[in-house]
CSV table of C-alpha atoms and ligand atoms in Angstrom, one decimal:
chain,number,residue,atom,x,y,z
A,17,MET,CA,19.8,145.6,112.6
A,18,ILE,CA,18.6,145.0,116.1
A,19,ARG,CA,15.0,146.1,116.8
A,20,LEU,CA,14.4,146.7,120.3
A,21,LEU,CA,10.8,147.1,121.3
A,22,THR,CA,10.2,149.9,123.7
A,23,LEU,CA,7.1,149.5,125.8
A,24,SER,CA,6.3,151.7,128.9
A,25,GLY,CA,6.0,150.1,132.2
A,26,LEU,CA,7.8,147.0,131.3
A,27,VAL,CA,9.5,144.8,134.2
A,28,ALA,CA,11.6,142.0,133.1
A,29,THR,CA,14.3,139.8,134.3
A,30,LEU,CA,16.7,138.6,131.5
A,31,LEU,CA,18.7,135.7,132.1
A,32,LEU,CA,21.3,133.7,130.1
A,33,PRO,CA,21.4,129.9,130.2
A,34,SER,CA,23.6,128.9,133.2
A,35,GLY,CA,25.5,126.0,134.1
A,36,LEU,CA,28.5,127.0,131.8
A,37,THR,CA,31.8,128.7,133.1
A,38,ALA,CA,34.0,130.7,130.9
A,39,GLN,CA,37.5,129.3,131.1
A,40,ASP,CA,39.5,132.0,129.0
A,41,THR,CA,38.7,135.5,127.8
A,42,PHE,CA,40.3,137.0,124.7
A,43,THR,CA,40.1,140.7,123.7
A,44,ILE,CA,39.5,141.5,119.9
A,45,GLY,CA,39.6,145.2,119.4
A,46,ASN,CA,37.0,146.3,121.7
A,47,THR,CA,35.2,143.1,122.0
A,48,THR,CA,35.8,140.7,124.8
A,49,LEU,CA,35.1,137.0,123.9
A,50,TYR,CA,34.5,134.4,126.8
A,51,ALA,CA,35.7,130.9,125.8
A,52,THR,CA,33.6,128.0,127.3
A,53,ASP,CA,34.0,124.3,126.9
A,54,LEU,CA,30.5,123.1,125.5
A,55,VAL,CA,31.5,119.4,124.8
A,56,THR,CA,34.7,117.9,126.1
A,57,ASP,CA,34.3,114.2,125.0
A,58,SER,CA,33.6,114.5,121.2
A,59,GLN,CA,34.9,111.7,119.0
A,60,ILE,CA,36.9,113.8,116.8
A,61,PRO,CA,34.3,116.6,115.7
A,62,TRP,CA,34.4,117.3,111.8
A,63,GLU,CA,31.4,119.4,110.8
A,64,ILE,CA,29.6,121.7,113.4
A,65,LEU,CA,26.6,123.5,112.1
A,66,TRP,CA,23.8,125.5,113.9
A,67,GLY,CA,20.8,123.6,113.1
A,68,GLY,CA,17.3,124.9,112.2
A,69,ASP,CA,16.1,123.5,115.4
A,70,ASP,CA,18.4,125.8,117.3
A,71,MET,CA,20.6,122.9,118.4
A,72,LEU,CA,24.2,122.6,117.5
A,73,TRP,CA,24.9,119.7,115.3
A,74,CYS,CA,28.2,117.8,114.9
A,75,SER,CA,29.5,114.9,112.9
A,76,GLU,CA,32.3,113.1,114.3
A,77,ARG,CA,35.0,111.1,112.4
A,78,LYS,CA,34.5,108.0,114.4
A,79,GLY,CA,30.9,107.7,113.2
A,80,ARG,CA,28.4,109.6,115.3
A,81,VAL,CA,26.2,112.6,114.9
A,82,ILE,CA,25.6,114.4,117.9
A,83,ARG,CA,23.0,117.0,118.6
A,84,ILE,CA,24.2,119.4,121.5
A,85,ASP,CA,22.1,121.9,123.5
A,86,PRO,CA,24.1,125.0,123.2
A,87,ALA,CA,22.8,126.3,126.5
A,88,THR,CA,24.1,123.4,128.6
A,89,GLY,CA,26.5,121.4,126.3
A,90,GLU,CA,24.4,118.3,127.0
A,91,TYR,CA,23.9,116.3,123.8
A,92,THR,CA,22.3,113.1,122.4
A,93,THR,CA,23.6,110.7,119.8
A,94,VAL,CA,21.3,110.9,116.7
A,95,LEU,CA,23.3,108.7,114.4
A,96,ASP,CA,25.9,106.0,114.8
A,97,LEU,CA,27.5,104.6,111.7
A,98,ASN,CA,30.2,101.9,111.2
A,99,VAL,CA,32.7,104.0,109.3
A,100,THR,CA,36.3,103.5,108.2
A,101,PHE,CA,38.3,104.7,111.1
A,102,ASN,CA,41.8,104.2,112.3
A,103,GLY,CA,44.1,106.4,114.4
A,104,SER,CA,46.4,107.3,111.5
A,105,GLY,CA,44.1,108.2,108.6
A,106,GLU,CA,41.6,110.7,107.6
A,107,PRO,CA,38.4,109.0,106.6
A,108,GLY,CA,35.3,108.4,108.7
A,109,LEU,CA,32.0,110.4,109.1
A,110,LEU,CA,32.8,113.7,107.6
A,111,GLY,CA,30.5,116.4,105.9
A,112,MET,CA,27.0,117.1,106.9
A,113,VAL,CA,24.3,119.6,106.0
A,114,GLN,CA,20.8,120.2,106.8
A,115,HIS,CA,17.9,121.3,104.6
A,116,PRO,CA,17.6,125.1,105.0
A,117,ASP,CA,14.0,124.6,106.0
A,118,PHE,CA,14.9,122.0,108.8
A,119,PRO,CA,13.2,120.9,110.8
A,120,GLU,CA,10.1,121.4,108.7
A,121,ASP,CA,11.8,119.8,106.1
A,122,PRO,CA,13.5,117.0,108.0
A,123,ARG,CA,16.3,115.9,105.6
A,124,VAL,CA,20.0,115.9,106.6
A,125,TRP,CA,22.8,115.0,104.2
A,126,VAL,CA,26.0,113.4,105.3
A,127,VAL,CA,29.2,112.0,103.8
A,128,TYR,CA,31.0,109.0,105.2
A,129,CYS,CA,33.7,106.4,104.5
A,130,ASP,CA,33.3,102.6,104.8
A,131,GLY,CA,35.3,99.7,104.1
A,132,GLN,CA,38.7,99.0,105.7
A,133,PHE,CA,41.0,97.8,102.8
A,134,SER,CA,39.0,99.2,100.0
A,135,VAL,CA,37.4,102.4,101.1
A,136,SER,CA,34.2,103.9,99.5
A,137,GLU,CA,32.8,107.3,100.2
A,138,HIS,CA,29.2,107.7,100.2
A,139,LEU,CA,26.9,110.8,100.2
A,140,SER,CA,23.6,109.8,101.9
A,141,VAL,CA,20.4,111.6,103.0
A,142,PHE,CA,18.5,110.8,106.2
A,143,GLU,CA,15.3,111.9,107.9
A,144,TRP,CA,15.1,113.4,111.3
A,145,ASP,CA,12.4,111.7,113.2
A,146,GLY,CA,12.7,114.0,116.2
A,147,THR,CA,15.0,111.6,118.0
A,148,ASN,CA,17.3,110.0,115.4
A,149,LEU,CA,18.4,110.2,111.8
A,150,VAL,CA,16.5,107.5,110.0
A,151,ASN,CA,15.6,106.1,106.6
A,152,GLU,CA,19.1,106.3,104.9
A,153,GLN,CA,19.0,106.8,101.1
A,154,GLU,CA,22.4,106.7,99.3
A,155,LEU,CA,22.7,109.4,96.6
A,156,LEU,CA,26.3,109.0,95.5
A,157,SER,CA,29.2,106.7,96.1
A,158,LEU,CA,32.9,107.2,95.0
A,159,PRO,CA,36.3,105.8,95.8
A,160,GLY,CA,37.6,106.9,99.2
A,161,ALA,CA,41.0,106.4,100.7
A,162,GLN,CA,43.0,106.6,104.1
A,163,ILE,CA,43.8,110.4,102.9
A,164,HIS,CA,42.2,113.2,100.8
A,165,ASN,CA,38.4,112.5,101.2
A,166,GLY,CA,37.2,116.2,100.8
A,167,SER,CA,33.5,116.0,101.7
A,168,ARG,CA,32.5,119.5,102.8
A,169,LEU,CA,28.9,120.1,101.8
A,170,LEU,CA,27.2,123.3,101.2
A,171,TRP,CA,23.5,124.3,100.2
A,172,LEU,CA,23.3,127.1,97.5
A,173,PRO,CA,20.4,129.5,97.3
A,174,ASP,CA,19.2,127.7,94.1
A,175,ASN,CA,18.4,124.7,96.2
A,176,THR,CA,21.3,122.6,94.6
A,177,MET,CA,24.2,121.4,96.9
A,178,LEU,CA,28.0,121.5,96.5
A,179,MET,CA,30.3,118.6,97.8
A,180,THR,CA,33.9,118.6,97.8
A,181,THR,CA,35.8,115.4,97.1
A,182,GLY,CA,39.5,114.7,97.4
A,183,ASP,CA,41.9,112.9,94.9
A,184,ALA,CA,41.9,109.9,97.2
A,185,GLY,CA,45.7,110.0,97.0
A,186,ALA,CA,45.6,109.3,93.3
A,187,THR,CA,46.7,112.6,91.7
A,188,ALA,CA,45.6,111.6,88.2
A,189,ASN,CA,41.9,111.7,89.4
A,190,SER,CA,42.0,115.5,89.5
A,191,GLN,CA,42.3,116.3,85.8
A,192,ASN,CA,40.1,113.2,84.8
A,193,LEU,CA,36.6,114.6,84.1
A,194,GLY,CA,35.4,110.9,84.2
A,195,SER,CA,36.3,110.6,87.9
A,196,LEU,CA,34.3,112.1,90.7
A,197,ASN,CA,37.5,112.4,92.6
A,198,GLY,CA,39.5,115.6,93.1
A,199,LYS,CA,36.5,117.9,92.2
A,200,ILE,CA,33.7,120.1,93.6
A,201,LEU,CA,30.4,118.3,92.7
A,202,ARG,CA,27.1,120.0,92.3
A,203,LEU,CA,24.0,118.0,92.6
A,204,ASN,CA,20.1,118.3,93.3
A,205,PRO,CA,19.1,117.3,96.8
A,206,ASP,CA,17.6,114.1,95.3
A,207,GLY,CA,21.1,113.1,93.9
A,208,THR,CA,20.3,113.9,90.3
A,209,VAL,CA,22.4,116.1,88.0
A,210,PRO,CA,21.4,119.8,87.8
A,211,GLU,CA,20.4,120.6,84.1
A,212,ASP,CA,22.7,123.7,84.2
A,213,ASN,CA,25.9,122.0,85.4
A,214,PRO,CA,29.0,122.8,83.3
A,215,TRP,CA,29.1,119.3,81.7
A,216,PRO,CA,25.9,117.5,80.6
A,217,ASP,CA,25.1,114.6,82.7
A,218,SER,CA,28.0,115.1,84.9
A,219,PHE,CA,28.1,116.1,88.6
A,220,VAL,CA,31.5,117.7,88.1
A,221,TYR,CA,31.2,121.6,88.9
A,222,THR,CA,34.9,122.3,89.1
A,223,TRP,CA,38.1,120.2,88.5
A,224,GLY,CA,41.8,120.1,89.3
A,225,ASN,CA,41.1,120.0,92.9
A,226,ARG,CA,43.5,118.1,95.4
A,227,ASN,CA,41.3,118.1,98.7
A,228,PRO,CA,39.1,120.9,99.2
A,229,GLN,CA,37.6,120.8,102.9
A,230,GLY,CA,36.0,124.1,103.4
A,231,LEU,CA,33.1,125.9,101.6
A,232,CYS,CA,31.1,129.0,102.4
A,233,ILE,CA,29.0,131.6,100.6
A,234,GLY,CA,30.4,135.1,101.2
A,235,PRO,CA,29.4,138.6,100.2
A,236,ASN,CA,27.5,139.1,96.9
A,237,GLY,CA,26.7,135.4,96.9
A,238,LEU,CA,30.1,134.3,96.0
A,239,ILE,CA,31.3,130.8,96.8
A,240,TYR,CA,34.6,130.0,98.5
A,241,ALA,CA,36.6,126.9,99.0
A,242,SER,CA,39.8,126.1,101.2
A,243,GLU,CA,41.9,123.4,99.7
A,244,HIS,CA,44.8,121.5,101.1
A,245,GLY,CA,48.0,121.7,99.1
A,246,GLN,CA,50.8,119.1,99.3
A,247,ASN,CA,53.8,120.8,101.0
A,248,ASN,CA,53.2,124.2,99.8
A,249,ASP,CA,50.3,126.3,98.5
A,250,ASP,CA,47.2,125.8,100.7
A,251,GLU,CA,44.7,127.7,98.7
A,252,PHE,CA,41.7,129.8,99.4
A,253,ASN,CA,39.8,129.8,96.3
A,254,LEU,CA,36.7,131.4,94.5
A,255,VAL,CA,34.5,128.7,93.3
A,256,GLU,CA,33.4,129.2,89.6
A,257,ALA,CA,31.5,126.9,87.6
A,258,GLY,CA,33.6,124.8,85.1
A,259,ARG,CA,37.0,126.1,86.2
A,260,ASN,CA,40.2,124.1,86.6
A,261,TYR,CA,42.0,124.6,89.7
A,262,GLY,CA,45.3,123.2,88.4
A,263,TRP,CA,46.3,120.3,90.6
A,264,PRO,CA,48.6,118.3,90.1
A,265,ASP,CA,50.1,120.5,87.4
A,266,VAL,CA,49.7,123.7,89.1
A,267,GLN,CA,50.2,124.5,92.8
A,268,GLY,CA,49.0,127.9,94.0
A,269,ALA,CA,49.4,130.8,91.5
A,270,CYS,CA,50.3,130.2,87.9
A,271,ASN,CA,53.8,131.7,88.7
A,272,LEU,CA,56.3,129.1,87.5
A,273,ALA,CA,57.3,128.9,83.9
A,274,SER,CA,56.2,125.2,83.8
A,275,GLU,CA,52.8,126.1,85.1
A,276,GLN,CA,51.9,129.0,82.9
A,277,ASP,CA,51.2,127.0,79.7
A,278,PHE,CA,49.0,124.7,81.5
A,279,CYS,CA,47.1,127.6,83.1
A,280,GLU,CA,46.5,129.1,79.7
A,281,GLU,CA,45.3,126.0,78.1
A,282,TRP,CA,43.1,124.7,80.8
A,283,ASN,CA,41.5,128.0,82.1
A,284,VAL,CA,42.9,127.5,85.6
A,285,LEU,CA,41.6,130.0,88.2
A,286,GLU,CA,44.3,131.0,90.7
A,287,PRO,CA,43.7,131.2,94.4
A,288,LEU,CA,42.8,134.5,96.1
A,289,ALA,CA,45.3,133.5,98.9
A,290,ALA,CA,47.7,130.7,99.3
A,291,TRP,CA,49.9,129.7,102.2
A,292,SER,CA,53.4,128.0,102.1
A,293,PRO,CA,54.6,125.8,103.9
A,294,CYS,CA,51.0,124.3,104.2
A,295,ILE,CA,49.1,125.4,107.4
A,296,ALA,CA,46.3,122.5,106.9
A,297,LEU,CA,43.2,124.8,106.5
A,298,ASN,CA,39.7,123.6,106.8
A,299,GLY,CA,36.2,124.8,107.7
A,300,LEU,CA,35.0,128.3,106.4
A,301,GLU,CA,32.4,130.6,107.8
A,302,PHE,CA,31.3,134.0,106.6
A,303,TYR,CA,30.8,135.9,109.9
A,304,THR,CA,27.9,138.5,109.5
A,305,HIS,CA,26.7,139.1,113.0
A,306,GLU,CA,27.0,142.6,114.6
A,307,ALA,CA,28.1,141.1,118.0
A,308,ILE,CA,31.7,141.0,117.1
A,309,PRO,CA,32.2,143.9,114.7
A,310,GLU,CA,35.9,143.0,114.3
A,311,PHE,CA,34.9,139.9,112.5
A,312,GLN,CA,31.6,141.2,111.0
A,313,GLY,CA,31.8,140.8,107.1
A,314,LYS,CA,34.9,138.7,107.2
A,315,ILE,CA,35.6,135.2,106.4
A,316,MET,CA,36.6,132.9,109.3
A,317,MET,CA,38.8,129.9,108.4
A,318,ALA,CA,39.6,126.9,110.7
A,319,VAL,CA,43.4,126.1,110.5
A,320,MET,CA,45.0,122.8,112.0
A,321,SER,CA,48.7,123.6,111.4
A,322,GLY,CA,50.8,121.9,108.9
A,323,PHE,CA,53.7,119.7,109.3
A,324,ASN,CA,56.4,122.5,108.5
A,325,ASP,CA,54.0,125.3,109.8
A,326,PRO,CA,55.8,127.3,112.5
A,327,LEU,CA,52.4,128.4,114.0
A,328,PRO,CA,49.8,126.3,116.0
A,329,GLY,CA,46.4,125.7,115.0
A,330,ARG,CA,44.3,128.8,114.8
A,331,VAL,CA,41.5,130.8,113.1
A,332,ILE,CA,42.5,133.0,110.2
A,333,VAL,CA,40.1,135.9,109.8
A,334,MET,CA,40.3,137.3,106.2
A,335,THR,CA,39.0,140.7,105.1
A,336,LEU,CA,37.9,140.7,101.5
A,337,SER,CA,37.8,143.5,98.9
A,338,GLU,CA,34.6,145.2,98.3
A,339,ASP,CA,33.6,143.1,95.3
A,340,GLY,CA,34.9,139.8,97.4
A,341,THR,CA,37.5,138.7,94.7
A,342,ALA,CA,40.6,139.5,96.6
A,343,VAL,CA,41.9,138.9,100.2
A,344,VAL,CA,43.3,142.4,101.4
A,345,ASP,CA,44.0,141.4,105.1
A,346,GLU,CA,44.3,138.3,107.4
A,347,GLU,CA,44.8,138.1,111.1
A,348,ALA,CA,45.2,135.0,113.4
A,349,TYR,CA,43.4,134.2,116.4
A,350,PHE,CA,43.2,131.5,119.2
A,351,GLY,CA,46.6,130.0,118.6
A,352,SER,CA,47.2,130.0,122.4
A,353,PHE,CA,45.3,126.7,122.5
A,354,ASN,CA,47.9,125.1,120.6
A,355,GLN,CA,45.2,122.7,119.0
A,356,ARG,CA,44.2,121.6,115.6
A,357,ILE,CA,41.0,123.6,114.7
A,358,ARG,CA,38.7,121.7,112.3
A,359,ASP,CA,35.5,123.7,111.9
A,360,ILE,CA,33.3,126.9,112.9
A,361,ALA,CA,29.7,127.5,113.5
A,362,VAL,CA,27.8,130.7,114.4
A,363,ASN,CA,24.8,131.1,116.7
A,364,PRO,CA,22.7,133.4,114.6
A,365,TYR,CA,20.8,135.0,117.4
A,366,THR,CA,23.9,136.0,119.8
A,367,GLY,CA,26.7,135.9,117.2
A,368,ALA,CA,28.6,133.5,119.5
A,369,PHE,CA,30.7,131.0,117.5
A,370,TYR,CA,31.8,127.5,118.2
A,371,LEU,CA,35.2,125.9,117.4
A,372,ALA,CA,35.6,122.2,116.9
A,373,PHE,CA,39.2,121.0,118.2
A,374,ASN,CA,40.8,118.0,116.8
A,375,GLY,CA,43.4,117.7,119.6
A,376,VAL,CA,47.1,118.4,119.4
A,377,SER,CA,48.5,116.0,116.7
A,378,TYR,CA,47.5,114.8,113.2
A,379,PRO,CA,45.0,113.3,112.4
A,380,GLY,CA,42.9,113.9,115.5
A,381,SER,CA,44.4,113.0,118.8
A,382,PRO,CA,42.6,114.0,122.2
A,383,PRO,CA,41.4,116.3,123.6
A,384,ASN,CA,38.5,116.8,121.2
A,385,ILE,CA,36.5,119.8,122.5
A,386,ILE,CA,33.9,122.1,121.2
A,387,LYS,CA,34.3,125.4,122.7
A,388,GLU,CA,31.9,128.4,122.5
A,389,PHE,CA,33.1,132.0,122.1
A,390,SER,CA,30.6,134.5,123.3
A,391,THR,CA,30.4,138.1,124.0
A,392,SER,CA,28.5,137.4,127.2
A,393,ASP,CA,30.0,135.8,130.1
A,394,PRO,CA,28.0,132.8,130.8
A,395,ALA,CA,28.6,133.0,134.6
A,396,SER,CA,27.1,136.6,134.7
A,397,VAL,CA,23.4,137.0,135.7
A,398,PRO,CA,21.8,139.2,134.7
A,399,SER,CA,23.8,139.8,131.5
A,400,PRO,CA,23.4,141.9,128.5
A,401,VAL,CA,21.1,140.0,125.9
A,402,ILE,CA,21.3,141.3,122.4
A,403,HIS,CA,17.8,140.2,121.5
A,404,PRO,CA,15.6,140.4,124.6
A,405,LEU,CA,12.4,138.7,125.6
A,406,LEU,CA,10.1,140.9,127.6
A,407,LEU,CA,6.9,140.1,129.5
A,408,HIS,CA,4.3,142.6,130.6
A,409,PRO,CA,2.7,143.1,133.2
A,410,LEU,CA,4.5,141.2,136.1
A,411,PRO,CA,3.4,139.7,138.1
A,412,ALA,CA,0.5,138.7,136.0
A,413,ARG,CA,-2.9,136.8,136.1
A,414,GLY,CA,-4.9,135.4,133.4
A,415,LYS,CA,-2.7,136.5,130.5
A,416,VAL,CA,0.6,138.1,130.0
A,417,ASP,CA,1.9,140.0,127.0
A,418,VAL,CA,5.0,138.6,125.3
A,419,SER,CA,7.4,140.7,123.2
A,420,VAL,CA,10.2,139.3,121.3
A,421,THR,CA,12.7,140.3,118.7
A,422,ASP,CA,12.8,138.9,115.1
A,423,GLY,CA,15.1,136.0,115.9
A,424,ALA,CA,12.4,134.4,117.9
A,425,LEU,CA,9.8,134.1,115.1
A,426,GLY,CA,9.0,130.6,113.9
A,427,GLY,CA,10.9,129.2,116.7
A,428,PRO,CA,9.5,127.8,120.1
A,429,ILE,CA,8.3,129.4,123.3
A,430,VAL,CA,8.4,127.0,126.3
A,431,VAL,CA,7.3,127.9,129.6
A,432,ARG,CA,8.5,125.7,132.7
A,433,ASP,CA,7.5,125.7,136.2
A,434,MET,CA,10.1,125.8,138.9
A,435,ALA,CA,10.1,121.9,138.9
A,436,GLY,CA,11.3,122.1,135.4
A,437,ARG,CA,7.9,120.7,134.0
A,438,ILE,CA,6.8,122.1,130.6
A,439,VAL,CA,3.4,123.8,131.3
A,440,HIS,CA,3.3,125.5,127.8
A,441,GLU,CA,4.9,125.0,124.5
A,442,SER,CA,3.9,126.6,121.2
A,443,THR,CA,5.5,128.4,118.0
A,444,VAL,CA,6.3,132.2,118.2
A,445,GLN,CA,4.1,133.8,115.2
A,446,ASP,CA,4.3,137.5,116.1
A,447,LEU,CA,6.7,140.0,117.7
A,448,ARG,CA,4.0,140.7,120.4
A,449,PHE,CA,1.3,138.3,121.4
A,450,PRO,CA,-0.8,137.5,124.6
A,451,LEU,CA,0.0,134.2,126.4
A,452,ASP,CA,-2.9,132.7,128.1
A,453,ILE,CA,-2.1,131.7,131.7
A,454,GLU,CA,-5.7,131.5,133.1
A,455,GLY,CA,-5.8,128.9,135.9
A,456,TRP,CA,-2.2,128.6,136.5
A,457,SER,CA,-1.2,128.3,140.0
A,458,SER,CA,0.8,131.1,141.6
A,459,GLY,CA,4.5,131.2,141.5
A,460,ARG,CA,7.4,131.6,139.4
A,461,TYR,CA,7.9,130.2,135.7
A,462,VAL,CA,10.6,130.4,133.3
A,463,VAL,CA,9.8,131.5,129.8
A,464,TRP,CA,12.2,130.4,127.0
A,465,THR,CA,12.4,131.5,123.4
A,466,ALA,CA,15.3,131.3,120.9
A,467,VAL,CA,16.4,135.0,121.8
A,468,GLY,CA,16.4,134.6,125.6
A,469,GLN,CA,14.5,133.6,128.6
A,470,ALA,CA,12.6,135.6,131.3
A,471,ASP,CA,10.9,134.9,134.6
A,472,LEU,CA,7.2,135.1,134.7
A,473,VAL,CA,5.6,135.7,138.1
A,474,VAL,CA,1.9,134.5,138.3
A,475,HIS,CA,-0.1,135.9,141.1
B,28,CA,CA1,44.9,125.3,92.8
B,29,CA,CA1,52.5,127.9,91.4
């Protein structure tokens, strides 16, 4: 629900960040989306996420974590690891998640592979010092490989964390409860085993997985995973504690005679949806924003296109049944780029989303671009802003009243003069508050909050 404040006598100029130009538009039902290159020189983006600092964070397979200003596309490298990387395989720097209270809690967890001939996979936690990720502490280590390293991370509301792992190319791992490979693991943020895991003193949360690489929480708190099949049966699964997902004895549904006995004996959970031949599915995002009603309440899934897939890389948008336990419809979008799409992130304020492209061919050729898809044309000023920032009165002297919508709460308010110098910086505590401008010289200033920016004229 958008709350617009109506105050009489307001004059405000609403501006969107400028400097970006939309290259393509897409019509989705009644919604127009403007696609804009945000970063064009990423080194194979793997995880993209909207950070608690309102920046877009991206892990890159070649070993960097970059922190991107979503208004300009400018980024800084905040971590640069020496990882396993070669042109033909799948390992490198992969999954990443922030603490939900980031940056107040400065911890960021990442998964990466190192070693060239004997590959290891590590889950480590770092601390954000405002410039870099520092103080690495390794929480978990397991065998990695040139293929099937899983590694998607997801925070759960009970303050535990899920981590997907691949079978590392050794199919027997998946049905071996003693191996951390071919599983979805659940752990405490300090790397210990939660007391209520399905097996005592074991990180294993689900087993019989081949290479799950997408995770999200959907409606009703249900957890979903996307999982690569071998040649057939890429899967979209409901994640339930202690369940067996069949690999390598069962692929997709328990539909073959040879699969049915195994499914019964081992409590196999069938996928909600499966695709044959494989489509090479990946990152998942539950889209909840009202900005794109056609996607609202649906699951967005990044798809890279499999070897025998007749369609190019795309985003599949799935409509779930009311209870979330069935896929009732799917539609495909953005295949016109003819690129492998690795991951999706959503701007919680504007409802814009970002796609991480991994080039045209396996496993990650150039170009590697991060694009924004917004309902606002970045070139148009002024432009409709969903959550406005209002200043009153204008021009102002001594003090100005600032009104914001909920999305700005807890975030920064930054005022710059026309030379770009920061003249004020604080945290937004209330929906309406006075800003002290006593003694400021006459002229124009730009006020920025998480929900938009506005011109301030001081006289
Ligand atoms: Ca399965
Ligand atoms: Ca089957």
